[in-house]
Coordinates of C-alpha atoms and ligand atoms in Angstrom, one line a residue:
M194 CA 0.0 0.0 0.0
K195 CA 1.5 3.2 -1.1
K196 CA 0.0 6.3 0.1
I197 CA 1.2 9.9 0.0
L198 CA -1.0 12.6 1.3
C199 CA 0.4 16.0 2.2
I200 CA -1.6 19.1 2.8
L201 CA 0.3 22.3 3.2
C202 CA -1.2 25.6 4.1
F203 CA 0.9 28.7 4.5
L204 CA 0.6 32.4 4.4
L205 CA 2.5 34.7 2.3
M206 CA 1.5 38.2 1.4
G207 CA -2.0 37.1 2.3
C208 CA -1.9 34.5 -0.4
G209 CA -0.8 31.0 0.3
N210 CA -1.2 27.6 -1.3
I211 CA -2.6 24.2 -0.6
N212 CA -0.8 21.3 -2.2
I213 CA -1.7 17.7 -2.2
N214 CA 0.3 15.2 -4.2
T215 CA -0.9 11.7 -3.7
N216 CA -0.6 8.3 -5.2
I217 CA -2.4 5.4 -3.7
D218 CA -1.8 1.8 -4.5
D219 CA 0.5 2.9 -7.4
S220 CA -2.7 3.2 -9.4
L221 CA -4.2 6.5 -8.6
Y222 CA -2.4 9.8 -9.2
I223 CA -3.5 13.0 -7.6
G224 CA -1.9 16.4 -7.8
I225 CA -3.9 19.2 -6.3
N226 CA -2.7 22.7 -5.9
Y227 CA -5.0 25.6 -5.0
P228 CA -4.5 28.8 -3.1
K229 CA -5.4 29.7 0.4
T230 CA -6.2 33.4 0.5
N231 CA -7.2 33.9 4.1
I232 CA -10.4 35.6 2.9
S233 CA -12.9 33.2 4.4
K234 CA -15.7 33.8 2.0
L235 CA -13.4 33.2 -1.0
D236 CA -11.5 30.2 0.6
K237 CA -14.8 28.5 1.5
K238 CA -16.1 28.7 -2.0
I239 CA -12.8 27.4 -3.5
D240 CA -12.6 24.7 -0.9
K241 CA -16.1 23.5 -1.8
Y242 CA -15.4 23.6 -5.5
V243 CA -12.2 21.5 -5.1
D244 CA -13.9 19.2 -2.6
D245 CA -16.7 18.5 -5.0
I246 CA -14.3 17.7 -7.8
Y247 CA -12.2 15.5 -5.6
N248 CA -15.3 13.5 -4.3
T249 CA -16.7 13.0 -7.8
F250 CA -13.3 11.8 -8.9
M251 CA -12.9 9.4 -6.0
K252 CA -16.4 7.9 -6.8
K253 CA -15.7 7.4 -10.4
R254 CA -12.0 6.5 -10.3
K255 CA -10.6 3.5 -12.0
D256 CA -7.0 2.2 -12.0
N257 CA -4.5 4.7 -13.2
S258 CA -6.9 7.6 -12.9
E259 CA -5.3 11.0 -12.7
L260 CA -6.7 14.1 -11.1
N261 CA -4.8 17.3 -11.4
I262 CA -5.9 20.7 -10.1
D263 CA -3.8 23.7 -10.8
Y264 CA -4.4 27.4 -10.5
S265 CA -3.2 30.8 -11.5
Y266 CA -4.0 34.2 -10.0
N267 CA -4.0 37.9 -10.7
I268 CA -3.6 40.0 -7.6
V269 CA -4.7 43.1 -9.5
N270 CA -4.3 45.5 -6.6
S271 CA -5.1 45.6 -3.0
R272 CA -8.8 45.4 -3.8
Y273 CA -9.4 42.8 -6.5
L274 CA -8.2 39.2 -6.4
N275 CA -8.7 36.8 -9.3
I276 CA -8.2 33.1 -8.9
I277 CA -8.5 30.6 -11.8
I278 CA -8.7 26.9 -11.1
Y279 CA -7.9 24.4 -13.9
T280 CA -8.9 20.8 -13.5
Y281 CA -7.9 17.8 -15.5
V282 CA -9.6 14.5 -14.8
N283 CA -7.6 12.0 -17.0
N284 CA -6.7 15.1 -19.0
K285 CA -10.4 16.2 -19.5
Y286 CA -10.3 19.9 -18.9
Q287 CA -12.4 22.2 -16.8
V288 CA -11.9 25.8 -15.7
K289 CA -13.5 28.1 -13.1
S290 CA -12.6 31.6 -12.1
F291 CA -13.3 33.3 -8.8
I292 CA -13.2 37.1 -9.0
F293 CA -13.3 38.8 -5.6
D294 CA -13.7 42.3 -4.4
K295 CA -12.1 42.5 -1.0
K296 CA -13.4 45.9 -0.2
K297 CA -17.0 44.9 -0.7
N298 CA -16.3 41.3 0.4
K299 CA -18.2 39.9 -2.6
F300 CA -17.7 37.9 -5.8
L301 CA -17.9 39.8 -9.1
N302 CA -19.6 38.8 -12.2
L303 CA -18.8 40.0 -15.7
D304 CA -21.6 42.6 -15.6
D305 CA -20.0 44.1 -12.4
L306 CA -17.0 44.8 -14.5
V307 CA -18.1 45.7 -18.0
T308 CA -20.8 48.0 -19.3
D309 CA -21.6 46.2 -22.5
Q310 CA -21.7 42.4 -22.2
S311 CA -22.9 41.8 -25.7
K312 CA -19.9 43.7 -27.0
V313 CA -17.6 41.5 -24.9
D314 CA -19.4 38.4 -26.2
S315 CA -18.8 39.3 -29.8
L316 CA -15.2 40.3 -29.2
V317 CA -14.5 36.9 -27.5
K318 CA -16.2 35.1 -30.4
K319 CA -14.2 37.0 -33.0
E320 CA -10.9 36.2 -31.2
A321 CA -11.9 32.6 -30.7
L322 CA -12.6 32.2 -34.4
L323 CA -9.2 33.6 -35.2
K324 CA -7.5 31.2 -32.9
K325 CA -9.5 28.1 -33.8
K326 CA -11.2 28.1 -37.2
D327 CA -13.5 25.1 -36.5
I328 CA -14.9 26.4 -33.3
N329 CA -18.7 26.2 -32.8
L330 CA -19.6 29.8 -31.8
D331 CA -23.1 28.9 -30.6
K332 CA -21.6 26.6 -27.9
I333 CA -19.1 29.1 -26.4
T334 CA -19.3 29.6 -22.7
Y335 CA -16.5 31.1 -20.7
E336 CA -15.0 32.2 -17.4
F337 CA -13.2 35.4 -17.1
S338 CA -10.5 37.2 -15.1
F339 CA -8.6 40.4 -15.4
D340 CA -5.4 42.2 -14.5
D341 CA -4.5 45.9 -14.9
S342 CA -4.1 45.6 -18.7
N343 CA -6.2 42.8 -20.0
L344 CA -9.4 40.8 -19.6
Y345 CA -8.9 37.0 -20.0
F346 CA -11.6 34.7 -21.1
Y347 CA -11.3 31.0 -20.5
L348 CA -13.4 28.9 -22.9
K349 CA -15.0 26.1 -21.1
N350 CA -15.1 23.5 -23.9
Y351 CA -12.0 24.3 -25.9
K352 CA -9.2 24.9 -23.4
L353 CA -8.5 28.2 -25.0
T354 CA -7.7 31.5 -23.4
I355 CA -8.7 34.8 -25.1
K356 CA -6.9 37.9 -24.1
I357 CA -8.5 41.3 -24.8
P358 CA -6.9 44.6 -23.8
L359 CA -8.9 46.6 -21.3
S360 CA -8.6 49.5 -23.7
K361 CA -11.0 47.8 -26.1
I362 CA -13.6 47.2 -23.5
P363 CA -15.2 50.0 -21.4
T364 CA -15.0 48.9 -17.7
K365 CA -16.9 50.1 -14.7
L366 CA -14.1 49.5 -12.2
N367 CA -11.0 51.5 -11.6
I368 CA -8.3 48.9 -12.2
K369 CA -4.7 49.9 -11.4
K370 CA -2.0 47.5 -10.5
D371 CA 0.1 48.1 -7.4
N372 CA 2.6 45.2 -7.3
N373 CA 4.7 43.3 -9.8
Y374 CA 8.0 41.5 -9.8
D375 CA 11.0 42.2 -11.8
D376 CA 13.6 40.0 -13.5
Y377 CA 16.2 39.1 -10.9
K378 CA 19.7 37.8 -10.8
V379 CA 20.9 36.1 -7.7
I380 CA 24.6 36.3 -7.0
K381 CA 25.8 32.9 -5.9
Q382 CA 27.9 33.5 -2.8
T383 CA 29.5 30.2 -2.1
N384 CA 31.5 27.6 -3.9
N385 CA 31.5 24.1 -2.6
P386 CA 35.1 23.0 -2.2
I387 CA 34.9 19.3 -2.9
D388 CA 37.6 16.7 -2.3
Y389 CA 36.7 14.1 -4.8
K390 CA 38.8 11.6 -3.0
K391 CA 36.4 11.7 -0.1
P392 CA 32.9 10.4 -0.1
V393 CA 30.1 12.5 -1.6
I394 CA 26.4 12.2 -1.2
A395 CA 23.5 14.1 -2.8
L396 CA 20.4 15.2 -1.0
T397 CA 17.5 16.0 -3.3
F398 CA 14.1 17.5 -2.3
D399 CA 10.9 17.3 -4.3
D400 CA 7.5 19.1 -4.3
G401 CA 8.6 22.3 -2.6
P402 CA 9.3 24.9 -1.8
S403 CA 7.1 25.0 1.3
K404 CA 7.1 26.9 4.6
Y405 CA 9.8 24.4 5.9
T406 CA 12.2 24.9 3.0
K407 CA 13.9 28.0 4.2
E408 CA 14.9 26.4 7.4
I409 CA 16.4 23.4 5.5
V410 CA 18.3 25.8 3.2
E411 CA 19.6 27.7 6.2
Y412 CA 20.6 24.6 8.1
L413 CA 22.5 23.3 5.0
N414 CA 24.3 26.6 4.6
K415 CA 25.3 26.7 8.3
N416 CA 26.8 23.2 7.8
N417 CA 28.5 23.8 4.6
A418 CA 26.2 21.3 2.9
Y419 CA 24.5 21.6 -0.5
A420 CA 21.5 20.0 -2.0
T421 CA 19.3 20.0 -5.1
F422 CA 15.7 21.2 -4.9
F423 CA 13.2 20.0 -7.5
V424 CA 10.6 22.7 -7.2
I425 CA 7.1 22.9 -8.6
G426 CA 6.7 25.9 -11.0
N427 CA 3.5 27.3 -9.6
K428 CA 5.1 27.7 -6.1
V429 CA 8.1 29.6 -7.3
N430 CA 6.6 33.0 -7.3
I431 CA 5.1 32.5 -3.9
Y432 CA 8.4 31.3 -2.4
K433 CA 10.7 33.5 -4.4
D434 CA 12.7 34.6 -1.4
T435 CA 13.4 31.0 -0.4
I436 CA 14.4 30.1 -4.0
R437 CA 16.7 33.0 -4.2
L438 CA 18.3 32.0 -1.0
M439 CA 18.8 28.4 -2.3
V440 CA 20.7 29.7 -5.3
K441 CA 22.6 32.3 -3.3
Y442 CA 23.8 29.6 -0.9
G443 CA 25.1 27.4 -3.8
N444 CA 22.3 24.9 -4.0
E445 CA 21.0 23.6 -7.3
I446 CA 17.4 24.0 -8.5
G447 CA 15.7 21.3 -10.6
N448 CA 12.5 21.2 -12.5
H449 CA 9.6 19.1 -11.0
S450 CA 6.9 20.3 -13.5
Y451 CA 4.7 23.3 -13.2
S452 CA 1.8 21.7 -11.3
H453 CA 2.9 18.2 -10.5
K454 CA 1.1 16.7 -13.5
W455 CA 1.8 13.1 -14.5
L456 CA 4.2 14.0 -17.3
T457 CA 4.2 10.8 -19.3
R458 CA 0.5 11.1 -19.8
L459 CA 0.5 14.6 -21.4
N460 CA 0.4 15.5 -25.0
D461 CA 3.3 17.4 -26.5
E462 CA 1.8 20.9 -25.9
E463 CA 0.9 20.2 -22.3
L464 CA 4.3 18.6 -21.6
K465 CA 6.1 21.6 -23.1
Y466 CA 4.1 23.9 -20.9
Q467 CA 4.8 22.0 -17.7
L468 CA 8.5 21.9 -18.4
D469 CA 9.1 25.3 -20.1
E470 CA 6.9 27.4 -17.8
T471 CA 8.8 26.0 -14.8
Q472 CA 12.2 26.8 -16.5
R473 CA 10.9 30.3 -17.4
I474 CA 9.7 31.2 -14.0
I475 CA 12.8 29.9 -12.2
K476 CA 15.0 31.9 -14.6
K477 CA 12.9 35.0 -14.1
I478 CA 13.0 34.8 -10.3
T479 CA 16.6 33.8 -9.9
G480 CA 18.5 34.2 -13.2
Y481 CA 19.3 30.5 -12.9
T482 CA 18.3 27.9 -15.5
P483 CA 17.8 24.3 -14.2
V484 CA 19.5 21.4 -16.0
Y485 CA 17.8 18.5 -14.2
L486 CA 14.3 17.2 -14.3
R487 CA 12.8 14.9 -11.7
P488 CA 9.8 13.3 -13.3
T489 CA 6.6 13.5 -11.2
Y490 CA 5.7 10.1 -9.7
G491 CA 9.1 8.9 -10.8
S492 CA 7.5 8.1 -14.1
I493 CA 9.6 8.2 -17.3
N494 CA 9.3 6.9 -20.9
D495 CA 11.1 7.4 -24.2
K496 CA 8.8 10.2 -25.2
L497 CA 9.6 12.2 -22.1
R498 CA 13.2 11.6 -22.7
S499 CA 13.0 12.7 -26.3
K500 CA 11.0 15.9 -25.6
T501 CA 13.4 17.5 -23.2
N502 CA 17.0 18.5 -23.0
L503 CA 16.9 18.4 -19.2
K504 CA 18.8 15.5 -17.6
I505 CA 16.5 13.0 -15.9
A506 CA 17.4 12.7 -12.3
M507 CA 16.3 9.6 -10.4
W508 CA 17.5 8.5 -6.9
D509 CA 19.0 5.6 -4.9
I510 CA 17.8 6.1 -1.3
D511 CA 14.2 6.8 -0.5
P512 CA 13.4 6.9 3.2
M513 CA 9.7 7.3 2.2
D514 CA 9.0 10.5 4.2
W515 CA 5.4 10.5 2.9
K516 CA 4.9 7.2 4.8
Y517 CA 7.1 7.3 7.9
K518 CA 6.1 10.0 10.4
N519 CA 9.0 10.0 12.7
S520 CA 12.0 12.1 11.9
N521 CA 14.4 9.7 13.7
T522 CA 13.1 6.7 11.6
L523 CA 13.5 8.7 8.4
A524 CA 17.0 9.8 9.4
S525 CA 18.2 6.3 10.3
K526 CA 16.8 4.9 7.0
V527 CA 19.0 7.3 5.1
I528 CA 22.0 6.9 7.3
Q529 CA 21.9 3.1 7.2
K530 CA 21.9 3.1 3.4
A531 CA 24.3 6.0 2.9
A532 CA 27.2 5.3 0.6
D533 CA 29.5 7.2 -1.7
E534 CA 27.8 8.8 -4.7
K535 CA 24.3 7.9 -3.6
I536 CA 21.3 10.2 -4.3
I537 CA 18.7 10.6 -1.6
I538 CA 15.1 11.7 -2.3
M539 CA 13.0 13.5 0.3
H540 CA 10.2 16.1 0.3
D541 CA 10.8 19.5 1.7
T542 CA 7.1 19.8 2.4
K543 CA 7.0 18.2 5.8
K544 CA 8.3 19.2 9.3
R545 CA 9.5 15.7 10.0
T546 CA 11.7 15.9 6.9
L547 CA 13.2 19.1 8.1
E548 CA 14.0 17.5 11.4
A549 CA 15.4 14.4 9.7
V550 CA 17.6 16.5 7.5
K551 CA 19.3 18.0 10.5
I552 CA 20.1 14.5 11.9
I553 CA 21.3 13.2 8.6
V554 CA 23.6 16.2 7.9
D555 CA 25.1 16.0 11.4
E556 CA 25.7 12.3 11.3
L557 CA 27.0 11.9 7.8
K558 CA 29.3 14.9 8.2
K559 CA 30.7 13.2 11.2
Q560 CA 31.3 10.1 8.9
G561 CA 33.2 12.3 6.5
Y562 CA 30.6 12.8 3.8
Q563 CA 30.4 15.9 1.6
F564 CA 26.9 17.0 0.6
V565 CA 26.9 17.9 -3.0
T566 CA 24.5 19.0 -5.7
L567 CA 23.7 16.7 -8.6
S568 CA 25.9 18.8 -10.9
E569 CA 28.7 18.5 -8.4
L570 CA 28.1 14.8 -8.1
E571 CA 28.5 14.4 -11.9
E572 CA 31.7 16.4 -11.8
V573 CA 33.1 14.3 -9.0
K574 CA 32.3 11.1 -10.9
L575 CA 33.9 12.5 -14.0
L576 CA 37.1 13.5 -12.1
R577 CA 37.2 10.1 -10.5
S578 CA 36.9 8.4 -13.9
Y579 CA 39.7 10.5 -15.3
E580 CA 41.9 9.7 -12.3
G581 CA 40.9 6.1 -12.2
K582 CA 40.7 6.2 -8.5
K583 CA 37.6 5.7 -6.7
T584 CA 37.4 6.0 -2.9
Ligands
ZN774 ZN1 6.6 15.0 -6.6

């Protein structure tokens, strides 16, 4: 019985995230990401929406069923918050937006926003036809959201997003943005001085960042240890400070997809998005471009290999931190199996993992191990093969 269930809930700038990545019996694949806003009316509605989808999925599930829930958001300004939830049940697409006016504590409909709905309707249809010639215009229904420059329409049946500049549509609201982020370059402060004649080991972390990640990063740094973090793209912006710290302290960042979708089940376009969007946002937030991919659910095939230039990173030691709840147990599972050049997989989404990491780092350092990133591990192996001496 294999069961992973982790629920995270954190607060950051008033907007957090809930993340559930589960696989049960190796035959059910669930990746759920949705935001926690701390606006109770909004959270309740989103919770119910996700709950209903989850319950329906669990009722109808068959072997190898996949549920993936992902989101995007526009924090337009301190007043309006837009959340868009994308659901895929075995890749069948569904979209829903929640537009909230924090000042009035109420949800907004399209007619709260625009003066002429029929004009909007014809603009959307015109754009939709340009994007997809065979579209059935009578059957178009859509959700919407907005930011300070555009209105976005999410077609329900076609998985198509239409963007229309606000300048083309007279709006009733005063929409001015008050925060954004800029391109950023993190200066890497440290260099890991590695003695390739001494044992090396690579800690890797999946599914983060989370509220525990920063402490892991700081602990590693204090102990002159380095790790590789396989992050999920849709968390990068929320945890940008933590990710910048990772890079600054000399850790490596890898790609673990944008929303923890089961990559080997996606079509080319969806796969490209999951990989490229994650690369893009990491680059934007840190200036650093990942070279490794850790496939979600550890699932790989020839197609995935052929569609990406990223190096596929698997692992050797899995203490199963989704299963074992005690940090001492987790630590001893790793310590017992520790050996030169081994790769450890853990999840930086749990407090017990954070505690286990401290024990592991302390003990293995005592045993003379050097904690290296995956790129460093490759370098060490290469050096050793040149020298023909393996410790
Ligand atoms: Zn994962």
